[in-house]
Each structure stands twice: as C-alpha cells, then as structure tokens.
Amino acid sequence: MQKLPFNFSYLPSYRNIYYWEPTYLFDLVDRDECRSWYEEFVKPNIETNTEPQEMYAVSFVKYFNISKEDFEICTNQLREKFIDFRDRCGDDISDEGHEIPNADIIYTFDNEIINEYYRR
C-alpha cells in the first residue's frame, strides 16, 4: 500500500487512491516534466499539510493530456501486477491499498463526480 503524502491528524475525506501520485503513469512522460508536475500539484499540499482539491491522477492526466486508452493500458498493467503479487505471495488485494483507478470516473473531469465517487 502506498503511503499518503500527508500527516493528517484526522481521517482524510477520500480513499487512499485519491492522494496517490499516479506512478503507474510516470513512464508515459518525461521525468523532468513529471518533477515539474509534482512541484506544482503535490508538493504545495505536502508542505502545507492540506488536502488536494483535485485527485492527483486527474491533475496528472489533464496536465499531460494522457489519453483514456493509454490510461487504461497503464491501469490494466497495474491490475496485473497486483494479481501477480497476490498469486506469488498469497496476499489479499481487495483492500483499499490495491484499488485500481476508475477511468470512466476520472475521464468525466468533473471534480464533483470524482470527489463523490472516491469519498470515504
């Protein structure tokens, strides 16, 4: 399970996946540009310990104009990694830490819909 980038003193409003940096998409973009995205969208929230106003995967997709097709390829690869991990290690992958991003929800680009879907 990925660690949340915050030290919340309260329960975050959204499920863990909302706060994940979309590392499963990083191979689609230049590493330096990825760092620029991080500096603009993630780091300020970490420094101020505030909840993001938009899911990081959504910010990333919009910033880099990632096609839904490429997104789905990457999330399918992520799913396969989780299944392989389950098969090799016998671990339960049905928990929140192994959630696969929902492309249909993310590609609405409607933060109200997205936030409601990922709300705890």
XYZ file of N, CA and C in Angstrom:
360
model
N 0.835 -1.176 0.000
C 0.000 0.000 0.000
C 0.882 1.242 0.000
N 0.516 2.217 -0.823
C 1.280 3.449 -0.857
C 0.973 4.292 0.366
N 1.982 4.990 0.821
C 1.829 5.883 1.968
C 1.207 7.193 1.491
N 0.280 7.707 2.270
C -0.287 9.010 1.951
C 0.787 10.073 2.096
N 0.766 11.082 1.228
C 1.799 12.117 1.305
C 1.524 13.162 2.377
N 0.621 12.881 3.304
C 0.268 13.840 4.336
C 0.355 13.182 5.691
N 0.480 13.988 6.708
C 0.420 13.525 8.087
C -0.864 14.069 8.698
N -1.981 13.585 8.201
C -3.266 14.071 8.669
C -3.449 13.765 10.143
N -4.017 14.700 10.845
C -4.385 14.460 12.231
C -5.865 14.080 12.290
N -6.483 13.866 11.129
C -7.883 13.485 11.004
C -7.988 12.512 9.837
N -9.109 11.851 9.729
C -9.311 10.918 8.625
C -9.479 11.703 7.327
N -8.675 11.407 6.320
C -8.831 12.106 5.042
C -10.244 11.904 4.477
N -10.684 12.836 3.701
C -12.037 12.797 3.139
C -12.222 11.708 2.093
N -11.124 11.326 1.438
C -11.224 10.413 0.310
C -10.410 9.144 0.553
N -10.700 8.121 -0.243
C -9.939 6.879 -0.145
C -8.496 7.137 -0.561
N -7.603 6.268 -0.143
C -6.162 6.441 -0.370
C -5.801 6.762 -1.815
N -6.444 6.116 -2.745
C -6.099 6.275 -4.163
C -6.197 7.731 -4.619
N -7.049 8.494 -3.985
C -7.235 9.904 -4.329
C -5.936 10.689 -4.160
N -5.131 10.278 -3.179
C -3.913 11.004 -2.811
C -2.649 10.411 -3.425
N -2.778 9.285 -4.098
C -1.603 8.644 -4.686
C -1.060 9.476 -5.840
N 0.237 9.593 -5.902
C 0.858 10.084 -7.127
C 0.683 8.946 -8.131
N 0.256 9.245 -9.346
C -0.037 8.163 -10.292
C 1.237 7.581 -10.923
N 2.009 6.893 -10.103
C 3.280 6.337 -10.566
C 3.090 5.352 -11.713
N 1.925 4.747 -11.815
C 1.625 3.816 -12.897
C 1.566 4.530 -14.251
N 1.550 5.873 -14.245
C 1.524 6.657 -15.478
C 2.861 7.332 -15.787
N 3.790 7.276 -14.860
C 5.029 8.038 -14.999
C 5.841 7.679 -16.246
N 5.775 6.449 -16.692
C 6.545 6.052 -17.882
C 6.019 6.694 -19.166
N 4.866 7.308 -19.105
C 4.287 7.954 -20.288
C 4.839 9.350 -20.538
N 5.558 9.883 -19.556
C 6.019 11.267 -19.669
C 7.500 11.384 -19.320
N 8.069 12.488 -19.698
C 9.461 12.797 -19.384
C 9.611 12.991 -17.870
N 10.687 12.456 -17.312
C 10.900 12.529 -15.853
C 11.015 13.970 -15.360
N 11.674 14.827 -16.111
C 11.787 16.228 -15.687
C 10.423 16.911 -15.679
N 9.609 16.623 -16.678
C 8.264 17.194 -16.712
C 7.420 16.641 -15.569
N 7.650 15.380 -15.244
C 6.946 14.757 -14.122
C 7.303 15.476 -12.819
N 8.572 15.821 -12.654
C 9.005 16.564 -11.467
C 8.332 17.935 -11.422
N 8.210 18.562 -12.571
C 7.534 19.872 -12.629
C 6.078 19.746 -12.185
N 5.404 18.693 -12.659
C 4.026 18.450 -12.238
C 3.963 18.272 -10.717
N 4.871 17.471 -10.180
C 4.922 17.213 -8.743
C 5.106 18.521 -7.969
N 6.024 19.340 -8.425
C 6.298 20.617 -7.750
C 5.068 21.530 -7.751
N 4.292 21.472 -8.806
C 3.130 22.351 -8.921
C 1.893 21.814 -8.201
N 1.668 20.495 -8.262
C 0.411 19.944 -7.771
C 0.497 19.204 -6.438
N 1.602 18.555 -6.164
C 1.688 17.722 -4.962
C 2.438 18.423 -3.832
N 3.608 18.915 -4.136
C 4.477 19.477 -3.102
C 3.818 20.590 -2.278
N 3.085 21.528 -2.892
C 2.456 22.574 -2.066
C 1.500 22.002 -1.018
N 0.780 20.943 -1.362
C -0.143 20.326 -0.411
C 0.605 19.630 0.715
N 1.718 19.015 0.382
C 2.527 18.343 1.393
C 3.104 19.383 2.357
N 3.625 20.460 1.786
C 4.246 21.486 2.623
C 3.263 22.159 3.563
N 2.028 22.337 3.118
C 1.031 22.998 3.964
C 0.127 22.009 4.689
N 0.345 20.715 4.419
C -0.458 19.647 5.022
C -1.950 19.874 4.779
N -2.274 20.195 3.528
C -3.669 20.393 3.155
C -4.094 19.341 2.139
N -5.356 19.045 2.188
C -5.908 18.073 1.260
C -5.964 18.668 -0.144
N -5.617 17.885 -1.159
C -5.709 18.421 -2.520
C -7.163 18.702 -2.884
N -7.346 19.633 -3.784
C -8.681 19.974 -4.261
C -9.084 19.128 -5.457
N -8.106 18.389 -6.000
C -8.363 17.526 -7.151
C -7.513 16.275 -7.000
N -8.090 15.145 -7.355
C -7.365 13.880 -7.299
C -6.089 13.992 -8.137
N -4.974 13.500 -7.593
C -3.700 13.644 -8.296
C -3.696 12.959 -9.660
N -4.355 11.840 -9.792
C -4.421 11.177 -11.098
C -5.118 12.073 -12.118
N -6.151 12.774 -11.686
C -6.874 13.681 -12.582
C -5.967 14.843 -12.983
N -5.289 15.432 -12.016
C -4.366 16.530 -12.312
C -3.306 16.084 -13.312
N -2.765 14.898 -13.092
C -1.708 14.363 -13.946
C -2.215 14.140 -15.373
N -3.368 13.508 -15.490
C -3.959 13.222 -16.806
C -4.212 14.518 -17.567
N -4.753 15.512 -16.877
C -5.034 16.788 -17.534
C -3.744 17.522 -17.905
N -2.792 17.554 -16.998
C -1.532 18.270 -17.205
C -0.774 17.716 -18.411
N -0.775 16.373 -18.529
C -0.011 15.728 -19.605
C -0.873 15.275 -20.773
N -2.162 15.570 -20.703
C -3.075 15.193 -21.782
C -2.963 13.701 -22.111
N -3.069 12.865 -21.078
C -2.973 11.417 -21.236
C -4.297 10.916 -21.807
N -4.220 10.142 -22.870
C -5.448 9.610 -23.466
C -6.061 8.554 -22.547
N -7.351 8.393 -22.656
C -8.036 7.382 -21.858
C -7.514 5.996 -22.214
N -7.219 5.787 -23.476
C -6.690 4.486 -23.919
C -5.359 4.183 -23.231
N -4.440 5.150 -23.205
C -3.156 4.946 -22.523
C -3.357 4.749 -21.029
N -4.281 5.513 -20.458
C -4.588 5.384 -19.039
C -5.061 3.964 -18.729
N -5.966 3.457 -19.541
C -6.497 2.116 -19.308
C -5.436 1.043 -19.488
N -4.524 1.231 -20.409
C -3.412 0.281 -20.573
C -2.586 0.251 -19.294
N -2.277 1.424 -18.776
C -1.459 1.502 -17.551
C -2.184 0.926 -16.341
N -3.473 1.192 -16.214
C -4.202 0.652 -15.059
C -4.391 -0.856 -15.193
N -4.507 -1.359 -16.407
C -4.569 -2.813 -16.592
C -3.243 -3.463 -16.208
N -2.139 -2.812 -16.523
C -0.825 -3.316 -16.106
C -0.709 -3.295 -14.582
N -1.237 -2.257 -13.957
C -1.236 -2.176 -12.502
C -2.060 -3.323 -11.908
N -3.219 -3.576 -12.485
C -4.079 -4.674 -12.031
C -3.324 -6.002 -12.138
N -2.643 -6.202 -13.257
C -1.871 -7.435 -13.452
C -0.764 -7.579 -12.414
N -0.109 -6.479 -12.060
C 0.921 -6.519 -11.014
C 0.320 -6.925 -9.676
N -0.836 -6.371 -9.355
C -1.500 -6.724 -8.097
C -1.888 -8.206 -8.088
N -2.410 -8.695 -9.202
C -2.807 -10.104 -9.288
C -1.583 -11.004 -9.182
N -0.503 -10.626 -9.853
C 0.734 -11.402 -9.762
C 1.239 -11.428 -8.325
N 1.185 -10.294 -7.673
C 1.608 -10.205 -6.272
C 0.752 -11.130 -5.403
N -0.548 -11.096 -5.646
C -1.453 -11.969 -4.894
C -1.107 -13.438 -5.125
N -0.886 -13.792 -6.383
C -0.601 -15.183 -6.722
C 0.732 -15.661 -6.156
N 1.729 -14.798 -6.159
C 3.050 -15.180 -5.646
C 3.111 -15.168 -4.124
N 2.442 -14.200 -3.510
C 2.583 -14.010 -2.062
C 1.357 -14.430 -1.260
N 0.256 -14.679 -1.947
C -0.956 -15.083 -1.262
C -1.642 -13.980 -0.492
N -1.279 -12.739 -0.775
C -1.869 -11.616 -0.050
C -3.226 -11.225 -0.624
N -4.038 -10.647 0.228
C -5.349 -10.139 -0.156
C -5.153 -8.815 -0.882
N -5.653 -8.727 -2.113
C -5.518 -7.472 -2.870
C -6.863 -6.762 -3.006
N -7.793 -7.111 -2.152
C -9.113 -6.483 -2.228
C -9.226 -5.268 -1.314
N -8.126 -4.905 -0.642
C -8.183 -3.770 0.274
C -8.009 -2.446 -0.462
N -8.188 -1.379 0.255
C -8.107 -0.032 -0.302
C -6.739 0.273 -0.918
N -5.697 -0.326 -0.398
C -4.351 -0.079 -0.893
C -4.074 -0.671 -2.261
N -5.001 -1.464 -2.752
C -4.832 -2.081 -4.071
C -5.931 -1.670 -5.038
N -6.578 -0.559 -4.746
C -7.657 -0.087 -5.609
C -7.095 0.361 -6.957
N -7.799 0.024 -8.014
C -7.437 0.422 -9.373
C -8.256 1.666 -9.727
N -7.600 2.703 -10.251
C -8.337 3.908 -10.630
C -9.423 3.611 -11.664
N -10.546 4.266 -11.518
C -11.679 4.074 -12.408
C -11.607 5.099 -13.545
N -11.246 4.624 -14.735
C -11.073 5.520 -15.883
C -12.367 6.239 -16.250
N -13.488 5.535 -16.170
C -14.760 6.172 -16.539
C -15.082 7.339 -15.618
N -14.757 7.215 -14.348
C -14.987 8.310 -13.400
C -13.970 9.426 -13.624
N -12.706 9.070 -13.721
C -11.648 10.073 -13.880
C -11.835 10.885 -15.155
N -12.189 10.227 -16.234
C -12.312 10.921 -17.514
C -13.618 11.694 -17.677
N -14.401 11.786 -16.627
C -15.506 12.757 -16.652
C -14.920 14.160 -16.505
N -13.747 14.236 -15.829
C -13.094 15.503 -15.493
C -14.019 16.421 -14.700
N -14.984 15.820 -14.049
C -15.923 16.557 -13.214
C -15.548 16.267 -11.761
N -14.884 17.231 -11.116
C -14.395 17.001 -9.755
C -15.510 16.690 -8.767
N -16.691 17.180 -9.009
C -17.808 16.863 -8.124
C -18.128 15.361 -8.187
N -18.185 14.815 -9.383
C -18.440 13.382 -9.568
C -17.276 12.563 -9.018
N -16.072 12.975 -9.347
C -14.870 12.256 -8.914
C -14.763 12.259 -7.391
N -14.936 13.407 -6.793
C -14.836 13.520 -5.336
C -15.910 12.692 -4.636
N -17.100 12.691 -5.177
C -18.164 11.878 -4.574
C -17.836 10.385 -4.690
N -17.334 9.975 -5.835
C -17.002 8.564 -6.063
C -15.905 8.079 -5.094
N -14.895 8.899 -4.874
C -13.762 8.493 -4.033
C -13.905 8.879 -2.557
N -15.002 9.513 -2.218
C -15.234 9.916 -0.823
C -15.318 8.684 0.073
N -14.769 8.791 1.272
C -14.832 7.692 2.261
C -16.264 7.471 2.691
